[in-house]
Structure formats: structure tokens, C-alpha cells
Tab-separated table of C-alpha atoms in Angstrom:
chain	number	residue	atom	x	y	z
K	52	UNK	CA	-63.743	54.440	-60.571
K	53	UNK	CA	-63.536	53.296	-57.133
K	54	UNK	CA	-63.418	56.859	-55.381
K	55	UNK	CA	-66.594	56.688	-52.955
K	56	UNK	CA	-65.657	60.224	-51.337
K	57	UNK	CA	-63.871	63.407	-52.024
K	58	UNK	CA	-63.366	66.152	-49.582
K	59	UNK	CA	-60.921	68.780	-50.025
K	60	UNK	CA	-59.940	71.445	-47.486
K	61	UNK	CA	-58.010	74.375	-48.698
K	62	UNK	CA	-55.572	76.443	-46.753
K	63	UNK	CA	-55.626	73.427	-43.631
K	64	UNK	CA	-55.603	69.938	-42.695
K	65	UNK	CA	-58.950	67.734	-42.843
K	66	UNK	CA	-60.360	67.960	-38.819
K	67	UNK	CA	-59.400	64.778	-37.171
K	68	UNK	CA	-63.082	63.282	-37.511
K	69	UNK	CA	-61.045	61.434	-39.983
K	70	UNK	CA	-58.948	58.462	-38.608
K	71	UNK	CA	-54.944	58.524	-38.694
K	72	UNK	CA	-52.557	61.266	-38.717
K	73	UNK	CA	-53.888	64.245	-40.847
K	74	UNK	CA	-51.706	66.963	-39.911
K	75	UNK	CA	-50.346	68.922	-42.221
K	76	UNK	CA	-49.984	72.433	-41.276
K	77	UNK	CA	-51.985	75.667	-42.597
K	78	UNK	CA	-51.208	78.229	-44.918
K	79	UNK	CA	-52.850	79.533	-48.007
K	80	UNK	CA	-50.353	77.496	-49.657
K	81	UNK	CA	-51.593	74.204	-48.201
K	82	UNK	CA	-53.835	72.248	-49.159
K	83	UNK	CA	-55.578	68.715	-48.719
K	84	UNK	CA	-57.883	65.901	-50.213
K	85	UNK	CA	-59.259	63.085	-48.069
K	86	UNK	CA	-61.022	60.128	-50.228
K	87	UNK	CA	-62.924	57.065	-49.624
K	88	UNK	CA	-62.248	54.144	-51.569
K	89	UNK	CA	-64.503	51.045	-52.480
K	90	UNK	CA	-61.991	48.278	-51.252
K	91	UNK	CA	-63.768	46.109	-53.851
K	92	UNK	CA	-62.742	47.475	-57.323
K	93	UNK	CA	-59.436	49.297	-55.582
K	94	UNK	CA	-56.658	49.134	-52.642
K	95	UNK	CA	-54.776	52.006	-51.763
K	96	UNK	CA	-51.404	49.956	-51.984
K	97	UNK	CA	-51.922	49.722	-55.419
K	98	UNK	CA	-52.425	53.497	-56.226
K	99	UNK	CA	-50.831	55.464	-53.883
K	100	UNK	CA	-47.471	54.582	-55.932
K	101	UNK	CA	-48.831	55.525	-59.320
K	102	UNK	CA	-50.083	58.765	-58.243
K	103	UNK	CA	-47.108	59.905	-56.308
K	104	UNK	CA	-45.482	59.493	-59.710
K	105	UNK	CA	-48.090	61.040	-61.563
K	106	UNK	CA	-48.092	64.344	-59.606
K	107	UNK	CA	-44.578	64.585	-60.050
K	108	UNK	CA	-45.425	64.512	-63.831
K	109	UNK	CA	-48.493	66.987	-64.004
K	110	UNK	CA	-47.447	69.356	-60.988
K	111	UNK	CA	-43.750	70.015	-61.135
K	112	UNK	CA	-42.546	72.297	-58.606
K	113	UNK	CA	-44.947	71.670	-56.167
K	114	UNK	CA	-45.272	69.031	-53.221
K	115	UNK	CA	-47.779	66.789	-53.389
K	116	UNK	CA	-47.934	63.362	-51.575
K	117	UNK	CA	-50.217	60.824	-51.123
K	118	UNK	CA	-50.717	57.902	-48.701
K	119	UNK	CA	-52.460	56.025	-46.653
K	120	UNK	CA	-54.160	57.209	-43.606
K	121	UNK	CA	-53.073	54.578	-40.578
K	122	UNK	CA	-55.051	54.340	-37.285
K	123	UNK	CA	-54.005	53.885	-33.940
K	124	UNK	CA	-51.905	57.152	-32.425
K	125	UNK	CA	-49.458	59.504	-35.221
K	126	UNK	CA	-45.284	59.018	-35.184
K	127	UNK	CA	-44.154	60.775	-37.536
K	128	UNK	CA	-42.460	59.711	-40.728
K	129	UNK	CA	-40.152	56.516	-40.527
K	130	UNK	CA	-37.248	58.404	-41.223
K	131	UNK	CA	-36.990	62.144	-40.118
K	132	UNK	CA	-33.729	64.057	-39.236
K	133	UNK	CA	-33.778	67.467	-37.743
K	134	UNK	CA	-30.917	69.852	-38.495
K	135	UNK	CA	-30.797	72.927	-36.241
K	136	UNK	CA	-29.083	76.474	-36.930
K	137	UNK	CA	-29.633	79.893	-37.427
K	138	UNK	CA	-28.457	80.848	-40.887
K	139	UNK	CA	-31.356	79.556	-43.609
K	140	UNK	CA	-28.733	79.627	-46.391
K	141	UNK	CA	-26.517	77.041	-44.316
K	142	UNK	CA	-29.604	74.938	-43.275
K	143	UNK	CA	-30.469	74.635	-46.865
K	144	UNK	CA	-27.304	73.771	-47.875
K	145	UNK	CA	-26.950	70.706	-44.994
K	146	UNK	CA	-30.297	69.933	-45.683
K	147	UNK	CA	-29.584	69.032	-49.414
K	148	UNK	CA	-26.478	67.190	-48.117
K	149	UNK	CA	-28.561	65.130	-45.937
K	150	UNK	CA	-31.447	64.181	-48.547
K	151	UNK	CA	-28.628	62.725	-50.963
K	152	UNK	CA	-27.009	60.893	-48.434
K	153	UNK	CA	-30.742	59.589	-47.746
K	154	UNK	CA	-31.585	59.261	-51.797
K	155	UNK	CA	-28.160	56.696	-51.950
K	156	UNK	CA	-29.857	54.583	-49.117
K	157	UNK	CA	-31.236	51.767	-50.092
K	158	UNK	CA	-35.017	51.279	-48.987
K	159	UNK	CA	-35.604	55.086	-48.447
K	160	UNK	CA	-38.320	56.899	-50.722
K	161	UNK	CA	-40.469	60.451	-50.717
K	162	UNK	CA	-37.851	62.157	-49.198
K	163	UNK	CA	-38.518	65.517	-47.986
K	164	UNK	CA	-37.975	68.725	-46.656
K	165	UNK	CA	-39.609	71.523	-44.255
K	166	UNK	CA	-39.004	74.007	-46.105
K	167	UNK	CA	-41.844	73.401	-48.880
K	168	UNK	CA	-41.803	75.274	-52.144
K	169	UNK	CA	-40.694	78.457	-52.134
K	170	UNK	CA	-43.547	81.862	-52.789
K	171	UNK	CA	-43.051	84.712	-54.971
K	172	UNK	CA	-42.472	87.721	-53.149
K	173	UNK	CA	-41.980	91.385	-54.082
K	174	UNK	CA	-38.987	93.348	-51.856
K	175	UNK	CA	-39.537	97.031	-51.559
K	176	UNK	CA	-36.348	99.230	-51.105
K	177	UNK	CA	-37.113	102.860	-49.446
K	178	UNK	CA	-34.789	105.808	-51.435
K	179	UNK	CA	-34.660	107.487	-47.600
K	180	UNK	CA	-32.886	110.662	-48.774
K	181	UNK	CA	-35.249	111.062	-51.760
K	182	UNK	CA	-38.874	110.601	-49.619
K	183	UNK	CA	-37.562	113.331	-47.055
K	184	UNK	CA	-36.720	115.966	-50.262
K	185	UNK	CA	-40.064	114.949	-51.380
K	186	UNK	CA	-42.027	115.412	-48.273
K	187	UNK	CA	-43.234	111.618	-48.438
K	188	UNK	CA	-44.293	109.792	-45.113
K	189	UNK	CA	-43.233	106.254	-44.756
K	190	UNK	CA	-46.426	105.210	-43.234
K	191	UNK	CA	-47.748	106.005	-46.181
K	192	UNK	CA	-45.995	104.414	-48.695
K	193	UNK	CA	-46.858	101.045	-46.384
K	194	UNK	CA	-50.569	102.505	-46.890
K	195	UNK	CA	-50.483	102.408	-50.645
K	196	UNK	CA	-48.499	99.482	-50.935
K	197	UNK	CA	-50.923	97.465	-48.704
K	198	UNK	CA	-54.049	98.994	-51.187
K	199	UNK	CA	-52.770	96.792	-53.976
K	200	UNK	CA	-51.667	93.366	-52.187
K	201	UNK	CA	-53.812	92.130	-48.973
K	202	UNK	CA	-55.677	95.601	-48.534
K	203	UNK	CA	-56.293	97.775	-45.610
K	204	UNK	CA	-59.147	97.107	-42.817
K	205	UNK	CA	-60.816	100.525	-42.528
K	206	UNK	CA	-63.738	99.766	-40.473
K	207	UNK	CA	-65.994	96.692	-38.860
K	208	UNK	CA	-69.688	95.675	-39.376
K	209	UNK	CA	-71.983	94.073	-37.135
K	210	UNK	CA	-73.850	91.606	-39.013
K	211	UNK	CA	-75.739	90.604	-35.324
K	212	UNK	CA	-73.612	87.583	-34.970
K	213	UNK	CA	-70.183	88.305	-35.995
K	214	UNK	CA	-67.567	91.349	-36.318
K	215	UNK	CA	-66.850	91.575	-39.876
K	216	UNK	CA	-63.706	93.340	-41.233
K	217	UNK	CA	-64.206	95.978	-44.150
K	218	UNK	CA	-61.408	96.095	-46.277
K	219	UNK	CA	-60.373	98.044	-49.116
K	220	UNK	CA	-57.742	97.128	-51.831
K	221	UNK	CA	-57.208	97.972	-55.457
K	222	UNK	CA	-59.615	96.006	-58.377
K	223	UNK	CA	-57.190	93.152	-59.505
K	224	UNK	CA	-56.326	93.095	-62.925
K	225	UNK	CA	-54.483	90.633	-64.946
K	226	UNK	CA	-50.867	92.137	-65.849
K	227	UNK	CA	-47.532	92.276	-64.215
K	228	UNK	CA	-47.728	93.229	-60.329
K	229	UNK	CA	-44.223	95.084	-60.032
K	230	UNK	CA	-45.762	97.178	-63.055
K	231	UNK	CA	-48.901	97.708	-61.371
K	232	UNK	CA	-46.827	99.096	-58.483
K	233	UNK	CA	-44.807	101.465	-60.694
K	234	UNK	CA	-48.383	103.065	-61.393
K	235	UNK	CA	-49.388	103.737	-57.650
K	236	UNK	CA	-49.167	107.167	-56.430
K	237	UNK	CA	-48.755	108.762	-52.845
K	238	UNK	CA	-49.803	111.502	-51.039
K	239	UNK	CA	-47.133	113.944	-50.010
K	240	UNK	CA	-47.108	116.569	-46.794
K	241	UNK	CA	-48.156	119.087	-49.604
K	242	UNK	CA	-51.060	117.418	-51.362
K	243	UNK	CA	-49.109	116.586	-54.437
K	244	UNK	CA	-49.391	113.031	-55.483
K	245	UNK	CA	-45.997	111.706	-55.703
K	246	UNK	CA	-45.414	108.541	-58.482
K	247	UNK	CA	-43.822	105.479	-55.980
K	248	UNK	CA	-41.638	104.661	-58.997
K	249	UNK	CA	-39.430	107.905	-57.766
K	250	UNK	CA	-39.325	106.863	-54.566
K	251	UNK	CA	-39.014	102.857	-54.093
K	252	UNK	CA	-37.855	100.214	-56.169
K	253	UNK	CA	-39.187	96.992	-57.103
K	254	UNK	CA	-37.380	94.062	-56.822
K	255	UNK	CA	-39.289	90.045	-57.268
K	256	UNK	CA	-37.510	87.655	-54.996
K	257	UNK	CA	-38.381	83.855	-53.330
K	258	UNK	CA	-38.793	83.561	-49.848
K	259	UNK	CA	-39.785	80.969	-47.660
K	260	UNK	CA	-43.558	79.652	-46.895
K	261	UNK	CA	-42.198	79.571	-43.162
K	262	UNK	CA	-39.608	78.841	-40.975
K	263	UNK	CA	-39.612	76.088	-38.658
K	264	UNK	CA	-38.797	75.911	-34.979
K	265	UNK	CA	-38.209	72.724	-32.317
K	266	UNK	CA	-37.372	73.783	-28.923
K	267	UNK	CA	-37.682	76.653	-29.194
K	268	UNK	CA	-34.010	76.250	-32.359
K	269	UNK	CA	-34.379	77.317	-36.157
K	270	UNK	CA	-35.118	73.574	-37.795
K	271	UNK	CA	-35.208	72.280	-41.272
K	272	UNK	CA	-36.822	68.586	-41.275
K	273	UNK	CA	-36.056	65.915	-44.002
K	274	UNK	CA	-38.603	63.150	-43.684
K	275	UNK	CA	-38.467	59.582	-46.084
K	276	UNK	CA	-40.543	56.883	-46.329
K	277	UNK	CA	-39.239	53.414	-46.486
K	278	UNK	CA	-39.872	50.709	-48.735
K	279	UNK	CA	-38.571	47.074	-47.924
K	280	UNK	CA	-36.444	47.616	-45.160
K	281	UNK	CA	-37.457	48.933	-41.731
K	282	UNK	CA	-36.865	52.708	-40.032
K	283	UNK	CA	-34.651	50.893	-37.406
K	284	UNK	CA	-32.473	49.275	-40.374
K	285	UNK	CA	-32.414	52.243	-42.377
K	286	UNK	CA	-30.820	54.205	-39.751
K	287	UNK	CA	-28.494	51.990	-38.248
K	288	UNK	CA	-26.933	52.361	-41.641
K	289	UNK	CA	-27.568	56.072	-42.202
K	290	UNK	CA	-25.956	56.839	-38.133
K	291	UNK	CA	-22.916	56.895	-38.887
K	292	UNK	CA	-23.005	58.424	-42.268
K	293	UNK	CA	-24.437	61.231	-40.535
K	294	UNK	CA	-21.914	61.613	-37.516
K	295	UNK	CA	-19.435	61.676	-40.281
K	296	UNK	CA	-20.617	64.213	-42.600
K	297	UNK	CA	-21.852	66.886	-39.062
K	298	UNK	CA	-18.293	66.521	-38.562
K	299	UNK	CA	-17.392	68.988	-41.172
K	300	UNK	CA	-20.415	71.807	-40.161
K	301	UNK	CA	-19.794	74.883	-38.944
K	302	UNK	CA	-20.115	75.572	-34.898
K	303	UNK	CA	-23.837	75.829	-33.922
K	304	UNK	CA	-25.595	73.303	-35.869
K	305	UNK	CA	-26.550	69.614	-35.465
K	306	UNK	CA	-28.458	67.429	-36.338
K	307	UNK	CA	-31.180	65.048	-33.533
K	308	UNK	CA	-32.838	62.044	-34.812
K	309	UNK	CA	-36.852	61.534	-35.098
K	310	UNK	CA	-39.291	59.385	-36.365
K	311	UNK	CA	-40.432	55.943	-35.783
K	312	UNK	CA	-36.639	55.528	-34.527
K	313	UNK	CA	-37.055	57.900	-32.137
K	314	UNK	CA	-40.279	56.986	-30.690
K	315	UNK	CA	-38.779	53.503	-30.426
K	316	UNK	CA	-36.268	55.098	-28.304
K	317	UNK	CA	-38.607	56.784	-26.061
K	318	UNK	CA	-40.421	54.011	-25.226
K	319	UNK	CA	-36.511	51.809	-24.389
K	320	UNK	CA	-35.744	54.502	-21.940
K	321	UNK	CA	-39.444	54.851	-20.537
């Protein structure tokens, strides 16, 4: 009750027909839902808190957020802090630091990271000495591999408007994928079909969505929200917290403040 529009957009943002800051990436892992509310029977202040806390509840291990679209130009979250390095291990690490020292600050909420929620992924080892004995082409293996997951583009058709990719892959069926693989045979320089079971092996891993850059710099962002205190409050306090604790990283990464804070500071030296 109260919902006058739905639209949902999977895999992007909502176009920016829409008023405010809808930016939030793309990715077959993204998603998002724009409504329209009837400010008669109910105000987004009211909700927005109680389903934040509901899709907590019915969609653990996954991000979701909502809020309230503002107009007038994007700046970012009111609280952002960018920590750059190269190692993804390390950045993860600070990164966790960091959201603690935010989740002990008074007036900070919805805190965040860049780095999303990680995929399932499948890592494929090559037994080099074995393919060679075997006869087995590398190129190949890729070949079959690529037949059961996002399938091989073999040709094009000309529909008289568009170039439309033909691609071949395997017929899905429910089971376990790495067992699926274990099935999957290859061709060898002598015709025989060669089981990929003798000659990879199969190991299910998480990796990152992506990998953020700014400037070119590896980048992890952790964004909050704040909740009766202002951005400019928040990290007057959270400053020098932060000084302190970069004082006991490695060599090579930092950390750069962003955010409403930032903008504010922009427009200072301006």
C-alpha cells in the first residue's frame, strides 16, 4: 500500500530520467528498484529504516540498501574514506579496521565497503607435464571449458538491423558444476577424446565482483551514512583516529578523505 511505481533494472543503474543520484555501477551482480510513493498514505523517512533492517533479515549475505533519492547535483556518501594499495588481502584487512573504527562512532550508520559480496568462482589448475604426454592442446582445454560456462561465439547473423552473436554452450542441468566438469572430454592431437579429470583439477574458490581504481591506485571505499550528527562532525572526530591507526600500515598505502567533507573542502579552496 502506498507504492504508486515499480521499476526494476537488472544488471545496471535506473537511466538518470530519474531525479537524484542513481549510480550504482553494472554487473550481472547488480541490481536496482526505483519506486514511486503516494506521499499521502506513506513518507519515505518512515520506511526506508524498516526495510534496511528487513533485508538484512530476509537476504543475508547480500547488499541491499535503500534510500531516498535527493535532487539537486550527486556528492557522494556523507562519510567515505578511500584506502589505496596494491595487495587485496591487506586492503581488506585495513578496510575492516576502518569500518569498526566507523561502527564505534557515534552518529554513523550503513557502513560500507567497495568490495561488494564476494562470487563463486571455479580455479582451473593445468597438469603441464601430463597434457604434453597426452598430446592435449591448451587452447583446447580453454575451448571445452568455455562450452560449459559462458559458451563460445562461433558465428554472427544478420537479422537486417543488428549483428547478432551465435553462441554455443552445453544444455544446463541442475547438479554440481565442478562435477559436470569432471565429465567433459577433449580432443587430443590423435583423435582420442581425453577425460579433463586426468588432466586439470577443480578447485571452487571466492573472488572479487571487481576491483576498484581512483587515480589511476588500487582502492577499497568504505562509505556511512549519518544519523543525528553531521559529515563535518563525524569526521572531525574520526581524523585523528584515522592518522593514528595509518600510522601502523605497511609502506604504500593510505588512506584520502571523500564525501560531503570533501566536497566541502573543494569548494573552501575554490
Amino acid at each position: 500500500p502506498g507504492v504508486e511505481l515499480v521499476s526494476a533494472y537488472s544488471g545496471q543503474s535506473a537511466p538518470k530520467m530519474f531525479g537524484g543520484d542513481t549510480g550504482n555501477g553494472s554487473g550481472e551482480n547488480v541490481g536496482q528498484i526505483i519506486l514511486r510513493l503516494d506521499r499521502e498514505k506513506i513518507r519515505t523517512m518512515d520506511v526506508v529504516p524498516i526495510w534496511n533492517e528487513q533485508f538484512k533479515q530476509l537476504f543475508p549475505g547480500t547488499r541491499i540498501t535503500a534510500k531516498e533519492l535527493e535532487t539537486g547535483p550527486p556528492v557522494g556518501a556523507p562519510v567515505l574514506i578511500r584506502i589505496f594499495g596494491e595487495d587485496l588481502d591487506t586492503l581488506r584487512s585495513l578496510s575492516e579496521e576502518v569500518k569498526i573504527l566507523l561502527a564505534e562512532t557515534a552518529g554513523t550508520k550503513d557502513i560500507d565497503d567497495s568490495f561488494g559480496v564476494e562470487k563463486n568462482i571455479f580455479q582451473f589448475s593445468l597438469n603441464k607435464p601430463v597434457m604434453d604426454q597426452l598430446m592435449v592442446n591448451a587452447g583446447d582445454v580453454s575451448w571445452a571449458i568455455r562450452l560449459v560456462s559462458e559458451g563460445m561465439t562461433v558465428t554472427k547473423f544478420d537479422d537486417g538491423e543488428d549483428l547478432v552473436d551465435i553462441v554455443v554452450r552445453m544444455k544446463q542441468r541442475e547438479g554440481d558444476p565442478a562435477r559436470v566438469f569432471q565429465k567433459l572430454t577433449v580432443t587430443n592431437a590423435a583423435g582420442q577424446q581425453i577425460p579433463l579429470s586426468q588432466i586439470i583439477t577443480v578447485k571452487p574458490e571466492f573472488a572479487l565482483g571487481s576491483i576498484s581504481h581512483y587515480n589511476l591506485s588500487r582502492v577499497v571505499s568504505i562509505s556511512a551514512d549519518v544519523d543525528g550528527r553531521t559529515a563535518t562532525d563525524v569526521m572531525t572526530e574520526l581524523r585523528p583516529k584515522l592518522n593514528e591507526l595509518q600510522g601502523g600500515w605497511a609502506d604504500g598505502y593510505h588512506f584520502e578523505i571523500g564525501g560531503e567533507t570533501s566536497e566541502q573542502t573543494d569548494i573552501f579552496i575554490d
